[in-house]
Structure formats: C-alpha cells, structure tokens
C-alpha cells in the first residue's frame, strides 16, 4: 500500500509502450505505441500524473489498409511523440516500413486528421517535433531502425515546415553514438528547449539493459554533449527506458518512462526530476536511480483511477480498452439493443492459430495477478465454428466452445508454442450441452496462467499452467475471438457478456494457518 501522500511505481502497470506526455493547462495527456493494432495511438488523461484514464484513440485504422488487413504485431505505430502547438494536439510517429506520419486535432477527443506522411523512407523511427518559440523555427529529430535502413545508434535532425506537413532539408546526423564510448542502440529521442539549450532526452543500451541519456547543445544541429541521467543502479527497475519530461503549472518537473517486464510488456514509471544543479543538467529519480515510492506531485490528488478493463458491451459496443489485431471490418461485430458483444464467426484459413487472426479483440495483460472472467454463448451451428478467451503472445493458449460435426457443443482448451505452426489440445474436450460456458483465467506471478471453465456445475481447472509470453515488441494480450473454418457459409455468431478483471487475492504462504 502507498503511504499518505505518496505513490508507487509503476503508475501504469500494463503495456503502455514508449510513452510520451504533455501538459495543457491543468490536464496531462499521454500516448503510447500501438504497433499494428486498431484503433491505435491510445490517449490517456490525468490531473495528477499518477491516476490515468483512457479517453480514446487518435488513429481509427492504419494505412495503407491492405498492409494492415492482417496482424502486424511488430510494425505500424512506433514510439509516438505528443505535443500541443498552435491550439492543436499533434502526434508524430514512425512506421519503420513507410516513414514519419503525423495526425493533429483541436481537442484530445478529436476530431483527428487522417495520417499525413511527413517524410517517406524505410527505418525512420521515433520522430519528435519542436516548435521553437525563441527562433520561430520548427525542427524534427528521429532515430533509425537498422532492420530497415542498415543504420542505428544515431539521431538525425531536420528543419520542419511550421505546419508540420514536411521536412525542409535532407537532414544531418546531430548525435552519432558510435563516437560516444560505451553507447549503443541510441533511440527514442524527445526534443525540448530549456534554459537556452536544445535538449534531447533519449535512451540507449537496449530496452531491458539500458539507461536514459540526455544531450544538450546551444545549436539544434550540434555539437551535443551527453550524460546518463537515469539508470538501474541497485534497483530492480531494469532499463529504465524512453519517456517524456513534463512540468506542472506550479513548476515541478517529472519524467515518465517505461520498464520492460517480459509478458507484461512495457509498464510506465513516474520519476521526480529537477534542473537546479550547478551545471544545469537534469537529475531524474533518486540521484539518477529509479524510485519505487515517492511523494506525489503537488497536484489535486483526486480519486484513484486506472484505464478501464471491465466491459458489459452495452448495445454490442466495446470500450476504448479494446483494439483489434488488424484493421477491422464492419461485419465482425453485430450491434443490438441489449448488453453483450456479438462477434461473427468469421471464416478463416487461420482458424487453427489465433496469432494469425485479424479479428481478435484484445486488451493489455494486467501487470499484477488478476482473475479474468467472461461468459460465452456459441450460436453458430457450423461444424468447426469456435469462440473463446485467449492469452496471446509468441505462444498462445485459449479456452472456449466449439461446434462438433455431430452438432453438439464442446468445451475445448488449446495452446500453441512459440515455434508451433498450429494449436494442440491442452485438455480433453468436454460436452457443453447448453452451448454456454463461463470462462476464467487466473493470472499469477510471472504471468503464469491457469484456465478454468464452468458449463453449469461450477468452475473446474483445465490443463496445465501456461506461461504467457510477449510478442517481439508487445506484451501479451487478452483476447476474445470467434472464427469458423474457411469457406463456411453464414457462419453465425458468438456472444460474450460480463467481461471482468479482478485483483487476485493474496497468495497464502506455505505453512501459514
């Protein structure tokens, strides 16, 4: 538990990867990477930097539509930057296969413009703009993905059109970390102006093992000097990596960054920050080490809040905590007047592997032990039609209902290893004569998942414990899906109701009464 007037990290204990933050008046807003999921570019709001709610997304679908018609878990929206300029919100991000994009809106709730390609090119990632009030110039800095460009460990700077629609030059390498002893994998730059200096806050050393750096120069194009301003030291916060600086209206400085936590993805920490050093360099955390518990920002505390997880699906609609694994199609859900989600059993040649399905509705795996439950009814009469609750990553496991060749409904539990091309049974199939089941997954420490089912006579455990795994850049996901064999006509629907996520009760220590 937190002490009076304190908070504990992480403040966002789920996969809000590559966060960036901005203050507008008394409100703070945060966005994060969403890769190939749609909608993308999540938008979070806070009044105190500790309690956050999810208020929507800035990107309805990814472009080009045909590229993201199927899952692209390691592509799409990488490391966005969120800024407020000329009475508009701006988000810039890099798509490693296409280039640098931006969207903008008059309010955080929109309407957001369609994605505009600022600069085409492979390997252009992690862009951040700056509109410099001192000079009237606009600038942009970005990093490089070696997998697409053959280049990494350097930052390139450009002059930018003031309207954010394009770049005005070919760019110049303003930080070459190959020339800085011991530095590697420099990426994720965030660009600021402070105290007469241009500042770039950027991590290096890799997401699981690296540190947070700061660079400064009197001129945007350099030369820059560098310093490590946040590192793991003797804490258990590996990384710490990539984030954004924000100043409150009262003048307090704070830094939000992520920590890579395996299947849980990249969770977000809040660090105190100060600039009152004799040499003018920022100090983040506890003299450069991440804090676990700290005094809360001097802001109105407000009620505890966190991004929503539960959903009753009123009118067949789902909340903003959900995203598809690819660009959605209208026929995947069926609106209606009552509560409950109705998913079409979409015919697919990939029915045997939910990792390859575009029509999986997902949300982030919570970073603490929880119990997840949902009620399922399979209405499809098509043999082989199935629907269920999944934990998805490089490996997957799901439990749900399937229509048999005899017309009966069966409770099935299946899994797939990371290198396996298809699923295997995790437990023997069991009759589900009413075509209904309550499904549960208990997610314990280290993302170890135990599945349960109830077909009318109480919950029972099913199969072996499954250890959730991340994707390449993404934490594990909770998913709901419905699918039918390829070529199935009029495949019917599956209904999901009462999706609930509850904190798991404390585990009793061995030997305790």
Short mmCIF file of C-alpha atoms in Angstrom, two decimals:
data_model
loop_
_atom_site.label_atom_id
_atom_site.label_comp_id
_atom_site.label_asym_id
_atom_site.label_seq_id
_atom_site.Cartn_x
_atom_site.Cartn_y
_atom_site.Cartn_z
CA UNK A 1 0.00 0.00 0.00
CA UNK A 2 1.10 3.59 -0.61
CA UNK A 3 1.87 5.81 2.34
CA UNK A 4 -0.07 9.05 2.87
CA UNK A 5 0.72 11.50 0.11
CA UNK A 6 2.87 9.04 -1.82
CA UNK A 7 2.59 6.92 -4.95
CA UNK A 8 4.23 3.66 -6.01
CA UNK A 9 5.63 2.72 -9.40
CA UNK A 10 4.59 1.68 -11.92
CA UNK A 11 1.77 4.20 -12.24
CA UNK A 12 0.52 2.39 -15.38
CA UNK A 13 1.02 -1.31 -14.73
CA UNK A 14 0.44 -2.71 -18.21
CA UNK A 15 1.93 -2.42 -21.69
CA UNK A 16 1.79 1.32 -22.44
CA UNK A 17 4.93 1.17 -24.52
CA UNK A 18 7.14 4.18 -25.38
CA UNK A 19 5.05 6.77 -23.51
CA UNK A 20 5.09 10.48 -24.20
CA UNK A 21 3.33 13.15 -22.18
CA UNK A 22 2.24 16.77 -22.48
CA UNK A 23 0.52 19.27 -20.19
CA UNK A 24 -2.22 21.59 -21.41
CA UNK A 25 -3.50 23.86 -18.65
CA UNK A 26 -4.17 21.68 -15.63
CA UNK A 27 -4.51 18.49 -17.67
CA UNK A 28 -1.90 15.91 -18.61
CA UNK A 29 -2.17 13.68 -21.66
CA UNK A 30 -0.20 10.59 -22.63
CA UNK A 31 0.07 8.45 -25.72
CA UNK A 32 1.96 5.22 -26.43
CA UNK A 33 2.96 2.83 -29.18
CA UNK A 34 0.17 0.65 -30.57
CA UNK A 35 2.08 -1.14 -33.37
CA UNK A 36 -0.35 -2.98 -35.69
CA UNK A 37 -3.48 -2.83 -33.52
CA UNK A 38 -6.54 -0.75 -34.40
CA UNK A 39 -7.68 1.63 -33.15
CA UNK A 40 -4.19 2.89 -32.40
CA UNK A 41 -2.45 5.77 -30.63
CA UNK A 42 -4.20 5.46 -27.25
CA UNK A 43 -4.97 8.70 -25.44
CA UNK A 44 -4.81 8.84 -21.65
CA UNK A 45 -5.72 11.70 -19.31
CA UNK A 46 -4.68 12.63 -15.78
CA UNK A 47 -4.89 15.61 -13.45
CA UNK A 48 -2.13 14.41 -11.09
CA UNK A 49 0.31 12.27 -13.18
CA UNK A 50 -0.44 9.22 -11.00
CA UNK A 51 -4.06 8.30 -11.80
CA UNK A 52 -4.76 7.85 -15.51
CA UNK A 53 -7.87 7.07 -17.54
CA UNK A 54 -8.11 6.02 -21.17
CA UNK A 55 -10.21 8.55 -23.10
CA UNK A 56 -9.88 7.30 -26.69
CA UNK A 57 -7.57 6.84 -29.66
CA UNK A 58 -6.18 9.20 -32.28
CA UNK A 59 -5.95 6.63 -35.08
CA UNK A 60 -9.04 4.72 -36.22
CA UNK A 61 -7.15 2.44 -38.59
CA UNK A 62 -3.70 2.05 -40.08
CA UNK A 63 -2.71 2.90 -43.63
CA UNK A 64 -2.32 1.53 -46.20
CA UNK A 65 -5.39 -0.52 -45.32
CA UNK A 66 -4.32 -3.59 -47.27
CA UNK A 67 -0.99 -3.81 -45.44
CA UNK A 68 -2.73 -3.91 -42.06
CA UNK A 69 -5.61 -6.16 -43.08
CA UNK A 70 -3.79 -8.95 -41.20
CA UNK A 71 -1.84 -8.86 -37.93
CA UNK A 72 1.42 -6.92 -37.98
CA UNK A 73 2.39 -7.14 -34.34
CA UNK A 74 5.88 -5.66 -34.79
CA UNK A 75 5.03 -2.94 -37.33
CA UNK A 76 2.77 0.10 -37.57
CA UNK A 77 2.90 2.78 -34.87
CA UNK A 78 6.32 3.01 -33.18
CA UNK A 79 7.20 5.45 -30.38
CA UNK A 80 4.87 8.42 -30.90
CA UNK A 81 5.55 11.97 -29.68
CA UNK A 82 2.66 14.04 -28.32
CA UNK A 83 2.81 17.86 -28.44
CA UNK A 84 0.48 20.86 -28.15
CA UNK A 85 1.13 23.75 -30.53
CA UNK A 86 -0.98 26.50 -32.13
CA UNK A 87 -4.03 25.39 -30.12
CA UNK A 88 -3.84 21.88 -31.53
CA UNK A 89 -2.65 18.49 -30.34
CA UNK A 90 -0.05 16.83 -32.57
CA UNK A 91 1.17 13.23 -32.63
CA UNK A 92 4.17 12.21 -34.75
CA UNK A 93 5.26 8.59 -35.09
CA UNK A 94 7.47 6.43 -37.22
CA UNK A 95 6.31 3.46 -39.24
CA UNK A 96 9.58 1.60 -39.87
CA UNK A 97 8.44 0.42 -43.29
CA UNK A 98 6.92 3.67 -44.57
CA UNK A 99 8.24 6.78 -42.85
CA UNK A 100 7.19 9.53 -40.47
CA UNK A 101 3.49 10.29 -40.01
CA UNK A 102 1.50 12.84 -38.05
CA UNK A 103 -2.09 13.48 -37.02
CA UNK A 104 -3.48 16.54 -35.26
CA UNK A 105 -6.71 17.70 -33.63
CA UNK A 106 -8.19 20.76 -31.87
CA UNK A 107 -9.07 18.68 -28.78
CA UNK A 108 -7.68 15.47 -27.34
CA UNK A 109 -11.03 13.84 -28.16
CA UNK A 110 -10.72 14.90 -31.80
CA UNK A 111 -11.63 15.04 -34.50
CA UNK A 112 -8.17 13.81 -35.51
CA UNK A 113 -6.96 14.27 -39.07
CA UNK A 114 -6.14 11.32 -41.28
CA UNK A 115 -2.50 10.24 -41.12
CA UNK A 116 -0.24 12.53 -43.13
CA UNK A 117 3.10 11.23 -44.41
CA UNK A 118 5.64 13.87 -43.33
CA UNK A 119 8.69 12.07 -44.73
CA UNK A 120 8.81 8.83 -46.68
CA UNK A 121 11.60 6.36 -46.01
CA UNK A 122 12.45 3.00 -44.50
CA UNK A 123 13.85 2.86 -41.00
CA UNK A 124 12.78 6.37 -39.94
CA UNK A 125 11.53 5.88 -36.38
CA UNK A 126 10.85 7.68 -33.10
CA UNK A 127 10.31 11.20 -34.50
CA UNK A 128 9.81 14.19 -32.24
CA UNK A 129 8.98 17.76 -33.36
CA UNK A 130 9.84 21.06 -31.72
CA UNK A 131 8.34 24.44 -32.48
CA UNK A 132 10.99 26.78 -31.06
CA UNK A 133 9.40 29.89 -29.57
CA UNK A 134 12.81 31.60 -29.32
CA UNK A 135 13.73 31.42 -33.00
CA UNK A 136 10.38 30.78 -34.67
CA UNK A 137 11.88 27.71 -36.37
CA UNK A 138 10.36 24.23 -36.39
CA UNK A 139 12.57 21.17 -36.05
CA UNK A 140 12.29 17.40 -36.01
CA UNK A 141 14.65 14.70 -34.73
CA UNK A 142 14.36 10.96 -35.36
CA UNK A 143 16.20 7.70 -34.83
CA UNK A 144 16.88 4.77 -37.17
CA UNK A 145 15.82 1.11 -37.33
CA UNK A 146 18.76 -0.94 -38.55
CA UNK A 147 16.46 -3.77 -39.68
CA UNK A 148 15.11 -1.47 -42.43
CA UNK A 149 17.86 1.05 -43.05
CA UNK A 150 21.09 -0.66 -42.06
CA UNK A 151 21.70 2.29 -39.71
CA UNK A 152 21.26 2.64 -35.94
CA UNK A 153 22.72 4.35 -32.89
CA UNK A 154 22.40 7.84 -34.31
CA UNK A 155 19.91 10.70 -34.32
CA UNK A 156 19.16 12.82 -37.37
CA UNK A 157 17.84 16.38 -37.20
CA UNK A 158 15.83 18.37 -39.74
CA UNK A 159 14.24 21.73 -40.13
CA UNK A 160 10.50 21.21 -40.49
CA UNK A 161 7.74 23.18 -42.11
CA UNK A 162 5.93 25.18 -39.41
CA UNK A 163 2.65 23.47 -40.34
CA UNK A 164 4.18 20.05 -39.68
CA UNK A 165 3.49 18.75 -43.18
CA UNK A 166 7.04 18.10 -44.34
CA UNK A 167 10.77 18.50 -43.81
CA UNK A 168 12.85 21.31 -45.30
CA UNK A 169 16.21 19.59 -45.74
CA UNK A 170 17.90 16.23 -46.19
CA UNK A 171 18.80 16.08 -42.52
CA UNK A 172 22.04 15.96 -40.58
CA UNK A 173 23.32 13.43 -38.06
CA UNK A 174 23.32 15.50 -34.89
CA UNK A 175 24.24 12.70 -32.46
CA UNK A 176 26.40 9.77 -33.60
CA UNK A 177 26.55 7.47 -30.59
CA UNK A 178 29.13 5.27 -32.33
CA UNK A 179 31.50 8.09 -31.39
CA UNK A 180 30.43 8.06 -27.73
CA UNK A 181 32.37 5.39 -25.79
CA UNK A 182 30.13 2.64 -24.45
CA UNK A 183 26.88 3.88 -26.03
CA UNK A 184 24.83 1.65 -28.31
CA UNK A 185 21.24 1.39 -29.60
CA UNK A 186 20.51 5.09 -29.14
CA UNK A 187 16.83 5.67 -29.97
CA UNK A 188 13.55 7.21 -28.80
CA UNK A 189 14.57 10.92 -28.77
CA UNK A 190 12.36 13.57 -27.21
CA UNK A 191 13.27 17.16 -28.15
CA UNK A 192 12.91 20.20 -25.87
CA UNK A 193 14.09 23.79 -25.40
CA UNK A 194 15.19 24.74 -21.87
CA UNK A 195 17.41 27.40 -20.33
CA UNK A 196 18.87 28.45 -23.69
CA UNK A 197 19.78 24.89 -24.70
CA UNK A 198 18.34 22.38 -27.12
CA UNK A 199 17.80 19.18 -25.14
CA UNK A 200 17.31 15.64 -26.40
CA UNK A 201 16.27 13.04 -23.85
CA UNK A 202 16.96 9.63 -25.38
CA UNK A 203 17.62 6.11 -24.10
CA UNK A 204 20.41 3.76 -25.14
CA UNK A 205 21.77 0.35 -24.27
CA UNK A 206 18.68 -1.73 -25.12
CA UNK A 207 15.20 -1.83 -23.62
CA UNK A 208 15.99 -4.45 -20.96
CA UNK A 209 19.51 -3.40 -20.02
CA UNK A 210 20.00 0.24 -20.94
CA UNK A 211 19.80 3.73 -19.47
CA UNK A 212 18.24 7.12 -20.07
CA UNK A 213 20.51 9.73 -21.57
CA UNK A 214 20.36 13.50 -22.01
CA UNK A 215 22.06 15.54 -24.74
CA UNK A 216 22.38 19.32 -24.97
CA UNK A 217 23.61 21.89 -27.46
CA UNK A 218 23.32 25.64 -27.97
CA UNK A 219 22.53 24.97 -31.63
CA UNK A 220 19.96 22.45 -32.82
CA UNK A 221 22.41 20.90 -35.27
CA UNK A 222 25.05 20.43 -32.58
CA UNK A 223 27.57 19.65 -31.37
CA UNK A 224 25.89 17.88 -28.43
CA UNK A 225 27.36 16.76 -25.14
CA UNK A 226 25.86 13.80 -23.31
CA UNK A 227 25.22 12.46 -19.84
CA UNK A 228 23.48 9.42 -18.31
CA UNK A 229 20.64 10.80 -16.18
CA UNK A 230 18.76 7.65 -15.12
CA UNK A 231 19.96 4.05 -14.78
CA UNK A 232 19.09 0.91 -12.86
CA UNK A 233 21.87 1.11 -10.25
CA UNK A 234 20.91 -1.16 -7.31
CA UNK A 235 17.15 -1.11 -8.00
CA UNK A 236 15.05 -3.81 -9.67
CA UNK A 237 13.94 -1.43 -12.46
CA UNK A 238 15.76 -2.76 -15.50
CA UNK A 239 16.14 -0.38 -18.41
CA UNK A 240 14.95 2.27 -17.43
CA UNK A 241 13.96 3.45 -20.84
CA UNK A 242 12.41 6.10 -23.08
CA UNK A 243 9.85 8.59 -21.94
CA UNK A 244 8.95 12.25 -21.67
CA UNK A 245 9.51 15.29 -19.45
CA UNK A 246 6.60 17.38 -18.23
CA UNK A 247 6.42 20.46 -15.98
CA UNK A 248 3.40 21.22 -13.82
CA UNK A 249 1.78 24.65 -13.66
CA UNK A 250 3.48 25.14 -10.28
CA UNK A 251 6.90 24.43 -11.79
CA UNK A 252 7.53 20.85 -10.65
CA UNK A 253 9.34 18.63 -13.15
CA UNK A 254 8.53 14.95 -13.70
CA UNK A 255 9.63 12.23 -16.09
CA UNK A 256 7.51 9.28 -17.30
CA UNK A 257 9.37 6.30 -18.76
CA UNK A 258 8.89 2.59 -19.33
CA UNK A 259 10.37 -0.60 -17.90
CA UNK A 260 10.37 -3.82 -19.94
CA UNK A 261 8.70 -6.60 -17.92
CA UNK A 262 8.53 -9.63 -20.22
CA UNK A 263 4.99 -10.83 -20.86
CA UNK A 264 3.59 -7.73 -19.15
CA UNK A 265 5.22 -5.51 -21.76
CA UNK A 266 6.47 -2.01 -21.06
CA UNK A 267 5.00 -0.61 -17.85
CA UNK A 268 5.16 3.12 -17.04
CA UNK A 269 7.01 4.71 -14.11
CA UNK A 270 6.85 8.28 -12.84
CA UNK A 271 10.12 9.83 -11.66
CA UNK A 272 10.79 13.13 -9.92
CA UNK A 273 13.04 15.40 -11.94
CA UNK A 274 14.92 18.62 -11.20
CA UNK A 275 17.12 21.08 -13.06
CA UNK A 276 18.59 23.00 -10.11
CA UNK A 277 22.10 21.62 -10.48
CA UNK A 278 25.19 23.81 -10.71
CA UNK A 279 25.99 22.57 -14.21
CA UNK A 280 22.39 22.74 -15.45
CA UNK A 281 21.95 19.03 -16.20
CA UNK A 282 18.69 17.34 -15.16
CA UNK A 283 18.60 14.88 -12.27
CA UNK A 284 15.94 12.17 -12.59
CA UNK A 285 14.73 9.84 -9.84
CA UNK A 286 16.76 9.49 -6.65
CA UNK A 287 20.05 11.00 -7.83
CA UNK A 288 19.77 9.09 -11.09
CA UNK A 289 18.21 5.85 -9.76
CA UNK A 290 14.52 4.97 -10.27
CA UNK A 291 12.26 5.47 -7.26
CA UNK A 292 9.79 2.83 -6.09
CA UNK A 293 7.73 5.05 -3.79
CA UNK A 294 7.80 8.83 -3.72
CA UNK A 295 5.93 11.93 -2.67
CA UNK A 296 3.04 12.58 -5.03
CA UNK A 297 3.18 15.59 -7.34
CA UNK A 298 1.84 18.79 -5.76
CA UNK A 299 -1.40 18.45 -7.68
CA UNK A 300 -5.01 17.72 -6.67
CA UNK A 301 -4.93 14.02 -5.64
CA UNK A 302 -8.36 13.08 -6.99
CA UNK A 303 -9.91 9.63 -6.67
CA UNK A 304 -7.82 6.58 -7.62
CA UNK A 305 -8.17 5.82 -11.32
CA UNK A 306 -6.78 3.45 -13.93
CA UNK A 307 -7.59 2.57 -17.55
CA UNK A 308 -10.79 0.53 -17.72
CA UNK A 309 -10.71 -3.24 -18.12
CA UNK A 310 -14.26 -4.48 -17.38
CA UNK A 311 -16.93 -4.35 -20.07
CA UNK A 312 -20.63 -5.19 -20.33
CA UNK A 313 -20.59 -4.30 -24.04
CA UNK A 314 -23.76 -2.12 -23.98
CA UNK A 315 -25.56 -2.27 -27.30
CA UNK A 316 -22.94 -4.64 -28.62
CA UNK A 317 -20.25 -1.94 -28.44
CA UNK A 318 -16.89 -2.36 -26.76
CA UNK A 319 -14.99 0.16 -24.66
CA UNK A 320 -11.80 2.04 -25.61
CA UNK A 321 -9.62 -0.51 -23.78
CA UNK A 322 -10.10 -2.90 -26.69
CA UNK A 323 -8.29 -2.99 -30.04
CA UNK A 324 -8.35 -5.42 -32.95
CA UNK A 325 -5.19 -7.18 -34.03
CA UNK A 326 -5.56 -5.60 -37.50
CA UNK A 327 -7.76 -3.08 -39.28
CA UNK A 328 -11.37 -4.06 -38.50
CA UNK A 329 -14.22 -4.83 -40.85
CA UNK A 330 -17.78 -3.74 -40.09
CA UNK A 331 -19.24 -7.24 -40.18
CA UNK A 332 -17.06 -8.54 -37.34
CA UNK A 333 -19.48 -7.22 -34.69
CA UNK A 334 -23.26 -7.12 -34.67
CA UNK A 335 -24.90 -4.17 -32.85
CA UNK A 336 -28.09 -4.81 -30.88
CA UNK A 337 -30.20 -3.23 -28.13
CA UNK A 338 -29.03 -5.18 -25.07
CA UNK A 339 -25.74 -5.75 -23.30
CA UNK A 340 -23.24 -8.24 -24.65
CA UNK A 341 -20.76 -8.46 -27.50
CA UNK A 342 -21.80 -10.41 -30.59
CA UNK A 343 -18.85 -11.48 -32.71
CA UNK A 344 -19.31 -13.01 -36.13
CA UNK A 345 -17.67 -16.42 -36.53
CA UNK A 346 -15.54 -15.17 -39.41
CA UNK A 347 -14.47 -17.95 -41.82
CA UNK A 348 -10.69 -18.17 -41.96
CA UNK A 349 -7.95 -20.47 -43.19
CA UNK A 350 -6.11 -19.48 -39.97
CA UNK A 351 -8.82 -20.76 -37.62
CA UNK A 352 -6.25 -23.08 -36.02
CA UNK A 353 -3.94 -20.21 -34.96
CA UNK A 354 -5.36 -17.11 -33.22
CA UNK A 355 -1.99 -15.35 -33.62
CA UNK A 356 -2.75 -15.02 -37.32
CA UNK A 357 -6.37 -13.85 -36.98
CA UNK A 358 -7.13 -10.16 -37.63
CA UNK A 359 -10.50 -10.38 -35.84
CA UNK A 360 -9.25 -10.89 -32.28
CA UNK A 361 -10.45 -8.19 -29.90
CA UNK A 362 -7.64 -7.56 -27.42
CA UNK A 363 -6.64 -5.60 -24.37
CA UNK A 364 -3.41 -5.39 -22.41
CA UNK A 365 -2.42 -8.06 -19.91
CA UNK A 366 -2.54 -6.51 -16.41
CA UNK A 367 0.84 -6.29 -14.70
CA UNK A 368 -0.34 -7.70 -11.37
CA UNK A 369 -2.03 -11.03 -10.51
CA UNK A 370 -5.66 -10.98 -11.61
CA UNK A 371 -8.60 -13.22 -12.37
CA UNK A 372 -10.25 -12.67 -15.76
CA UNK A 373 -13.76 -13.98 -16.44
CA UNK A 374 -16.22 -13.82 -19.31
CA UNK A 375 -19.45 -15.59 -20.22
CA UNK A 376 -19.71 -17.16 -23.68
CA UNK A 377 -22.57 -18.48 -25.79
CA UNK A 378 -21.85 -20.12 -29.15
CA UNK A 379 -24.77 -19.55 -31.53
CA UNK A 380 -23.13 -20.83 -34.70
CA UNK A 381 -24.27 -24.21 -35.97
CA UNK A 382 -21.39 -24.56 -38.43
CA UNK A 383 -19.17 -27.58 -37.66
CA UNK A 384 -15.78 -26.33 -36.52
CA UNK A 385 -17.03 -22.87 -35.51
CA UNK A 386 -15.35 -21.80 -32.28
CA UNK A 387 -15.03 -18.87 -29.91
CA UNK A 388 -13.11 -18.24 -26.73
CA UNK A 389 -10.93 -16.34 -24.31
CA UNK A 390 -7.23 -16.26 -25.21
CA UNK A 391 -3.89 -15.20 -23.82
CA UNK A 392 -1.85 -14.24 -26.88
CA UNK A 393 1.85 -13.74 -27.47
CA UNK A 394 4.53 -15.60 -29.39
CA UNK A 395 2.90 -18.57 -27.67
CA UNK A 396 -0.83 -18.70 -27.03
CA UNK A 397 -3.46 -20.51 -25.01
CA UNK A 398 -7.24 -20.29 -25.22
CA UNK A 399 -10.34 -21.86 -23.74
CA UNK A 400 -13.82 -21.77 -25.26
CA UNK A 401 -16.55 -23.55 -27.17
CA UNK A 402 -16.54 -25.39 -30.49
CA UNK A 403 -19.33 -26.85 -32.60
CA UNK A 404 -18.75 -30.52 -33.35
CA UNK A 405 -19.50 -32.43 -36.53
CA UNK A 406 -22.38 -34.09 -34.64
CA UNK A 407 -23.98 -30.71 -33.96
CA UNK A 408 -23.05 -30.75 -30.29
CA UNK A 409 -21.10 -28.05 -28.49
CA UNK A 410 -17.87 -28.89 -26.72
CA UNK A 411 -15.68 -27.10 -24.20
CA UNK A 412 -12.16 -27.05 -25.67
CA UNK A 413 -8.83 -25.83 -24.36
CA UNK A 414 -5.89 -25.43 -26.74
CA UNK A 415 -2.42 -23.93 -26.91
CA UNK A 416 0.41 -23.27 -29.34
CA UNK A 417 4.11 -22.96 -28.61
CA UNK A 418 6.09 -20.03 -29.97
CA UNK A 419 7.57 -22.06 -32.83
CA UNK A 420 4.47 -24.19 -33.48
CA UNK A 421 2.51 -23.50 -36.68
CA UNK A 422 -0.81 -24.64 -35.17
CA UNK A 423 -2.56 -25.42 -31.92
CA UNK A 424 -2.68 -28.57 -29.82
CA UNK A 425 -5.13 -29.73 -27.17
CA UNK A 426 -4.30 -28.51 -23.67
CA UNK A 427 -7.05 -30.71 -22.19
CA UNK A 428 -9.64 -33.23 -23.37
CA UNK A 429 -12.78 -31.78 -24.91
CA UNK A 430 -15.90 -31.92 -22.74
CA UNK A 431 -19.59 -31.66 -23.66
CA UNK A 432 -21.22 -28.26 -23.18
CA UNK A 433 -24.82 -29.25 -23.93
CA UNK A 434 -26.33 -25.80 -23.30
CA UNK A 435 -23.90 -24.13 -25.71
CA UNK A 436 -22.78 -21.85 -22.90
CA UNK A 437 -19.80 -21.60 -20.59
CA UNK A 438 -18.21 -19.29 -18.12
CA UNK A 439 -14.50 -18.98 -18.79
CA UNK A 440 -11.80 -17.94 -16.36
CA UNK A 441 -8.06 -17.46 -16.40
CA UNK A 442 -6.18 -16.87 -13.17
CA UNK A 443 -3.00 -14.97 -13.97
CA UNK A 444 -0.46 -15.32 -11.19
CA UNK A 445 3.08 -14.07 -10.61
CA UNK A 446 5.38 -14.17 -13.64
CA UNK A 447 2.29 -14.22 -15.92
CA UNK A 448 1.59 -17.89 -15.21
CA UNK A 449 -1.97 -18.63 -16.32
CA UNK A 450 -4.34 -21.28 -15.01
CA UNK A 451 -7.51 -21.76 -17.07
CA UNK A 452 -10.93 -22.77 -15.68
CA UNK A 453 -14.41 -23.40 -17.08
CA UNK A 454 -17.97 -23.71 -15.84
CA UNK A 455 -20.54 -25.43 -18.07
CA UNK A 456 -23.24 -25.46 -15.40
CA UNK A 457 -21.84 -27.23 -12.35
CA UNK A 458 -19.21 -24.79 -11.06
CA UNK A 459 -15.72 -23.83 -12.09
CA UNK A 460 -13.16 -26.53 -12.72
CA UNK A 461 -9.48 -26.23 -13.65
CA UNK A 462 -8.39 -27.21 -17.14
CA UNK A 463 -5.00 -28.25 -18.45
CA UNK A 464 -1.53 -27.32 -17.32
CA UNK A 465 -0.32 -23.91 -16.23
CA UNK A 466 0.53 -21.74 -19.24
CA UNK A 467 3.33 -19.16 -19.00
CA UNK A 468 2.34 -16.13 -21.08
CA UNK A 469 4.94 -14.77 -23.48
CA UNK A 470 5.32 -11.39 -25.19
CA UNK A 471 5.38 -10.72 -28.89
CA UNK A 472 8.53 -9.22 -30.38
CA UNK A 473 7.82 -5.67 -29.16
CA UNK A 474 4.46 -6.11 -27.48
CA UNK A 475 3.40 -7.57 -24.16
CA UNK A 476 0.97 -10.48 -24.02
CA UNK A 477 -2.66 -9.68 -24.79
CA UNK A 478 -6.02 -10.87 -23.52
CA UNK A 479 -8.26 -11.67 -26.46
CA UNK A 480 -11.83 -12.58 -27.41
CA UNK A 481 -12.41 -14.18 -30.78
CA UNK A 482 -14.90 -16.08 -32.92
CA UNK A 483 -13.96 -17.96 -36.08
CA UNK A 484 -15.15 -20.68 -38.45
CA UNK A 485 -13.40 -22.93 -40.97
CA UNK A 486 -12.52 -21.41 -44.32
CA UNK A 487 -15.37 -21.48 -46.80
CA UNK A 488 -18.11 -21.85 -44.19
CA UNK A 489 -21.27 -20.05 -45.35
CA UNK A 490 -23.40 -17.99 -42.92
CA UNK A 491 -21.19 -18.98 -40.02
CA UNK A 492 -23.29 -17.43 -37.22
CA UNK A 493 -22.15 -15.63 -34.09
CA UNK A 494 -20.77 -15.97 -30.60
CA UNK A 495 -21.94 -13.87 -27.68
CA UNK A 496 -19.69 -12.58 -24.86
CA UNK A 497 -21.09 -10.98 -21.71
CA UNK A 498 -19.77 -9.68 -18.39
CA UNK A 499 -16.07 -9.37 -19.04
CA UNK A 500 -14.45 -8.86 -15.64
CA UNK A 501 -10.89 -8.39 -14.38
CA UNK A 502 -10.43 -8.69 -10.62
CA UNK A 503 -7.32 -8.43 -8.48
CA UNK A 504 -6.26 -11.89 -7.35
CA UNK A 505 -6.42 -12.49 -3.59
CA UNK A 506 -3.04 -12.51 -1.84
CA UNK A 507 -1.36 -15.91 -2.03
CA UNK A 508 -1.14 -17.61 1.34
CA UNK A 509 2.40 -18.51 2.24
CA UNK A 510 3.23 -22.16 2.61
CA UNK A 511 2.82 -23.28 6.19
CA UNK A 512 0.50 -20.42 7.14
CA UNK A 513 -2.66 -21.40 9.06
#
